[in-house]
Amino acid sequence: MSDTAWTNELRSFAELKPRKSLAAEAADNLREFILLGKLGPSMPVRERDLAEAFGISRTPLKEALRILESEGLIDYGPNRRPVVADPTLVEINDWLRVQGALEALAGELACENATDKQLAEIERLNDSIKESRDADGPLEAFRSDMAFHDSIVEASGNRALLESHATYNARLWRVRFLSSQRVASSECTRREHLEIVKALKARDAKAARRALKQHLRTAEINIEAAMAESKAQKETE
């Protein structure tokens, strides 16, 4: 893709989004561009081109990059120029294991603290994943999937847990999106989600903890497979 085409695509992408602060809006757009693979791992982030595409100055853009750096999505090399982060599988698995522990604790606490309304919303969000995929495509289905997980953490009633989970979720969004596109794993994911919902509705803390930990272990397997498939595809292009 030429520089002009890349800038025009990013500008069109940004114009579809609701307005926020300039830095927050730029961070949202860049985060999603990374998620969709429009900015791939280790790809340089051209600040001047991005500022032009977003119609903003370099100051809010630099702030947006700092937000994404804190989320582990942007790295700065020895020359202090930003690039898209390219974490190793070992790093990703380390994050996943922490996130798995956080979500397991969230499920346990949700069984104790969630209202019936919150549990009904968790079930609704799970049901919406397939509907989103059929009606709106894989990105919206993935958003519904992440909203399902977020709602469990929210239902735990623990603000510190919510903040910690958000940090690791941001770092793992791209690889979890890749994983979510694997048709081979979709049926297993659906079954595991149903087990999670069943345990939560029964307010069975042990079963909820066990189901959520197993779900993140499955994510490790799927992400490793998805990364291998992505690498193989790039090598054939």
Coordinates of C-alpha atoms in Angstrom, one line a residue:
M1 CA 0.0 0.0 0.0
S2 CA 1.4 3.4 -1.0
D3 CA 1.8 6.1 1.6
T4 CA -1.0 8.2 0.1
A5 CA -3.4 5.2 0.1
W6 CA -2.5 4.3 3.6
T7 CA -3.1 7.9 4.8
N8 CA -6.4 8.2 3.0
E9 CA -7.6 4.8 4.5
L10 CA -6.7 5.9 8.0
R11 CA -8.4 9.3 7.5
S12 CA -11.6 7.6 6.3
F13 CA -11.4 5.2 9.2
A14 CA -11.1 8.0 11.7
E15 CA -14.0 10.0 10.3
L16 CA -16.4 7.2 11.1
K17 CA -15.8 7.5 14.8
P18 CA -17.7 9.6 17.3
R19 CA -15.8 12.7 18.6
K20 CA -13.8 12.5 21.8
S21 CA -10.8 14.4 23.0
L22 CA -8.2 14.6 20.2
A23 CA -5.7 12.4 22.0
A24 CA -8.4 9.8 23.1
E25 CA -9.9 9.7 19.6
A26 CA -6.5 9.2 18.0
A27 CA -5.6 6.5 20.5
D28 CA -8.9 4.7 19.8
N29 CA -8.4 4.8 16.0
L30 CA -4.8 3.7 16.3
R31 CA -5.7 0.9 18.7
E32 CA -8.3 -0.4 16.2
F33 CA -6.0 0.0 13.2
I34 CA -3.5 -2.2 15.1
L35 CA -6.2 -4.7 16.0
L36 CA -7.3 -5.0 12.4
G37 CA -3.7 -5.5 11.2
K38 CA -3.6 -2.3 9.2
L39 CA -0.5 -1.4 11.3
G40 CA 1.3 -4.7 11.8
P41 CA 3.8 -5.8 14.5
S42 CA 7.1 -3.9 14.3
M43 CA 5.7 -1.5 11.7
P44 CA 7.0 2.1 12.1
V45 CA 4.4 4.6 13.3
R46 CA 4.8 7.7 11.1
E47 CA 3.8 10.6 13.3
R48 CA 3.6 13.2 10.6
D49 CA 1.4 11.1 8.4
L50 CA -0.8 10.1 11.3
A51 CA -1.2 13.7 12.4
E52 CA -2.2 14.7 8.9
A53 CA -4.6 11.8 8.6
F54 CA -6.4 12.6 11.8
G55 CA -6.3 16.4 11.2
I56 CA -4.6 17.1 14.5
S57 CA -1.2 18.5 15.6
R58 CA 1.7 16.4 16.8
T59 CA 1.0 17.2 20.5
P60 CA -2.3 15.2 20.9
L61 CA -0.8 12.5 18.6
K62 CA 2.1 12.1 20.9
E63 CA -0.2 11.9 23.9
A64 CA -2.2 9.1 22.0
L65 CA 1.0 7.2 21.5
R66 CA 1.9 7.5 25.2
I67 CA -1.6 6.0 25.9
L68 CA -0.9 3.0 23.6
E69 CA 2.7 2.6 25.0
S70 CA 1.2 2.2 28.5
E71 CA -1.1 -0.5 27.1
G72 CA 1.8 -2.3 25.5
L73 CA 0.7 -1.7 21.9
I74 CA 3.5 0.8 21.0
D75 CA 7.2 0.5 21.6
Y76 CA 10.0 3.0 21.2
G77 CA 13.3 1.8 19.8
P78 CA 16.8 3.1 20.6
N79 CA 16.2 6.0 18.3
R80 CA 13.0 6.9 20.2
R81 CA 10.8 6.4 17.1
P82 CA 7.5 4.6 17.8
V83 CA 6.8 1.2 16.3
V84 CA 3.9 -1.2 16.7
A85 CA 4.8 -3.6 19.5
D86 CA 5.7 -7.2 18.6
P87 CA 5.5 -9.2 21.8
T88 CA 6.9 -12.7 21.9
L89 CA 4.7 -15.7 22.5
V90 CA 6.4 -16.1 25.9
E91 CA 5.3 -12.5 26.8
I92 CA 1.8 -13.1 25.5
N93 CA 1.4 -16.3 27.6
D94 CA 2.7 -14.5 30.7
W95 CA 0.0 -11.8 30.2
L96 CA -2.6 -14.5 29.5
R97 CA -1.9 -16.3 32.7
V98 CA -2.2 -13.1 34.7
Q99 CA -5.4 -12.3 32.9
G100 CA -6.7 -15.8 33.5
A101 CA -6.1 -15.5 37.2
L102 CA -7.8 -12.1 37.2
E103 CA -10.9 -13.4 35.3
A104 CA -11.0 -16.5 37.6
L105 CA -11.1 -14.2 40.6
A106 CA -13.7 -12.0 38.9
G107 CA -16.0 -15.0 38.3
E108 CA -15.6 -16.1 41.9
L109 CA -16.5 -12.6 43.2
A110 CA -19.3 -12.2 40.7
C111 CA -21.0 -15.2 42.1
E112 CA -21.1 -13.5 45.5
N113 CA -21.6 -9.8 44.4
A114 CA -23.4 -9.7 41.1
T115 CA -27.0 -8.6 40.9
D116 CA -29.5 -10.7 39.0
K117 CA -29.7 -7.9 36.5
Q118 CA -25.9 -8.1 35.9
L119 CA -26.0 -11.9 35.5
A120 CA -28.8 -11.5 32.9
E121 CA -26.7 -8.9 31.1
I122 CA -23.7 -11.3 31.0
E123 CA -26.0 -14.0 29.5
R124 CA -27.4 -11.5 27.0
L125 CA -23.9 -10.4 25.9
N126 CA -22.9 -14.0 25.4
D127 CA -26.0 -14.6 23.2
S128 CA -25.1 -11.5 21.2
I129 CA -21.7 -12.7 20.0
K130 CA -23.1 -15.0 17.3
E131 CA -25.8 -12.4 16.4
S132 CA -23.1 -9.8 16.0
R133 CA -21.0 -12.1 13.8
D134 CA -23.9 -12.9 11.5
A135 CA -25.1 -9.3 11.2
D136 CA -22.1 -7.1 11.6
G137 CA -19.0 -9.2 11.0
P138 CA -16.0 -10.5 13.0
L139 CA -14.9 -7.2 14.5
E140 CA -18.3 -6.5 16.1
A141 CA -18.5 -10.2 17.3
F142 CA -15.1 -9.8 18.9
R143 CA -16.3 -6.6 20.7
S144 CA -19.3 -8.5 22.0
D145 CA -16.9 -11.3 23.2
M146 CA -14.7 -8.8 25.0
A147 CA -17.8 -7.0 26.5
F148 CA -18.9 -10.4 27.8
H149 CA -15.6 -10.8 29.7
D150 CA -15.6 -7.2 30.8
S151 CA -19.1 -7.6 32.2
I152 CA -18.0 -10.5 34.4
V153 CA -15.1 -8.4 35.8
E154 CA -17.5 -5.5 36.3
A155 CA -19.9 -7.8 38.2
S156 CA -17.2 -8.7 40.6
G157 CA -17.6 -5.3 42.3
N158 CA -13.8 -5.0 42.7
R159 CA -12.5 -1.7 41.2
A160 CA -8.8 -2.6 41.6
L161 CA -9.5 -5.9 39.7
L162 CA -11.3 -4.0 37.0
E163 CA -8.3 -1.6 36.5
S164 CA -5.8 -4.4 36.4
H165 CA -7.9 -6.5 34.0
A166 CA -8.2 -3.5 31.6
T167 CA -4.4 -3.1 31.4
Y168 CA -3.9 -6.7 30.4
N169 CA -6.9 -6.7 28.1
A170 CA -5.5 -3.8 26.1
R171 CA -2.2 -5.7 25.6
L172 CA -4.0 -8.8 24.5
W173 CA -6.6 -7.4 22.2
R174 CA -4.9 -7.9 19.0
V175 CA -3.8 -11.5 19.6
R176 CA -7.2 -12.4 21.1
F177 CA -8.8 -10.9 17.9
L178 CA -6.6 -13.1 15.8
S179 CA -7.6 -16.1 17.9
S180 CA -11.3 -15.3 17.7
Q181 CA -11.1 -15.6 13.9
R182 CA -10.1 -19.3 14.0
V183 CA -13.1 -21.3 12.8
A184 CA -11.6 -24.4 14.3
S185 CA -11.8 -23.0 17.8
S186 CA -15.3 -21.4 17.6
E187 CA -17.3 -24.3 18.8
C188 CA -15.0 -24.9 21.8
T189 CA -15.2 -21.2 22.7
R190 CA -19.0 -21.3 22.5
R191 CA -19.2 -24.3 24.9
E192 CA -16.8 -22.7 27.4
H193 CA -18.8 -19.5 27.4
L194 CA -22.0 -21.5 28.2
E195 CA -20.2 -23.3 31.0
I196 CA -19.2 -19.9 32.4
V197 CA -22.7 -18.5 32.2
K198 CA -24.1 -21.7 33.8
A199 CA -21.8 -21.4 36.7
L200 CA -22.4 -17.7 37.3
K201 CA -26.2 -18.1 37.1
A202 CA -25.9 -21.0 39.7
R203 CA -23.7 -18.7 41.8
D204 CA -21.2 -21.6 41.9
A205 CA -18.0 -19.8 42.7
K206 CA -15.7 -22.8 42.3
A207 CA -17.2 -23.8 39.0
A208 CA -17.1 -20.2 37.7
R209 CA -13.4 -19.9 38.7
R210 CA -12.6 -23.3 37.0
A211 CA -14.5 -22.5 33.8
L212 CA -12.8 -19.1 33.4
K213 CA -9.3 -20.4 34.0
Q214 CA -9.9 -23.2 31.5
H215 CA -11.2 -20.6 29.0
L216 CA -7.9 -18.7 29.2
R217 CA -5.9 -21.9 28.9
T218 CA -7.8 -22.6 25.7
A219 CA -7.0 -19.0 24.6
E220 CA -3.3 -19.7 25.0
I221 CA -3.6 -22.7 22.6
N222 CA -5.7 -20.7 20.1
I223 CA -3.4 -17.7 20.1
E224 CA -0.3 -19.8 19.5
A225 CA -2.0 -21.5 16.6
A226 CA -3.3 -18.2 15.2
M227 CA 0.1 -16.6 15.4
A228 CA 1.7 -19.6 13.6
E229 CA -1.0 -19.4 10.9
S230 CA -0.5 -15.6 10.5
K231 CA 3.2 -16.1 10.1
A232 CA 2.8 -18.9 7.6
Q233 CA 0.4 -16.7 5.6
K234 CA 2.8 -13.8 5.5
E235 CA 5.7 -16.1 4.3
T236 CA 3.6 -17.2 1.3
E237 CA 2.6 -13.7 0.3

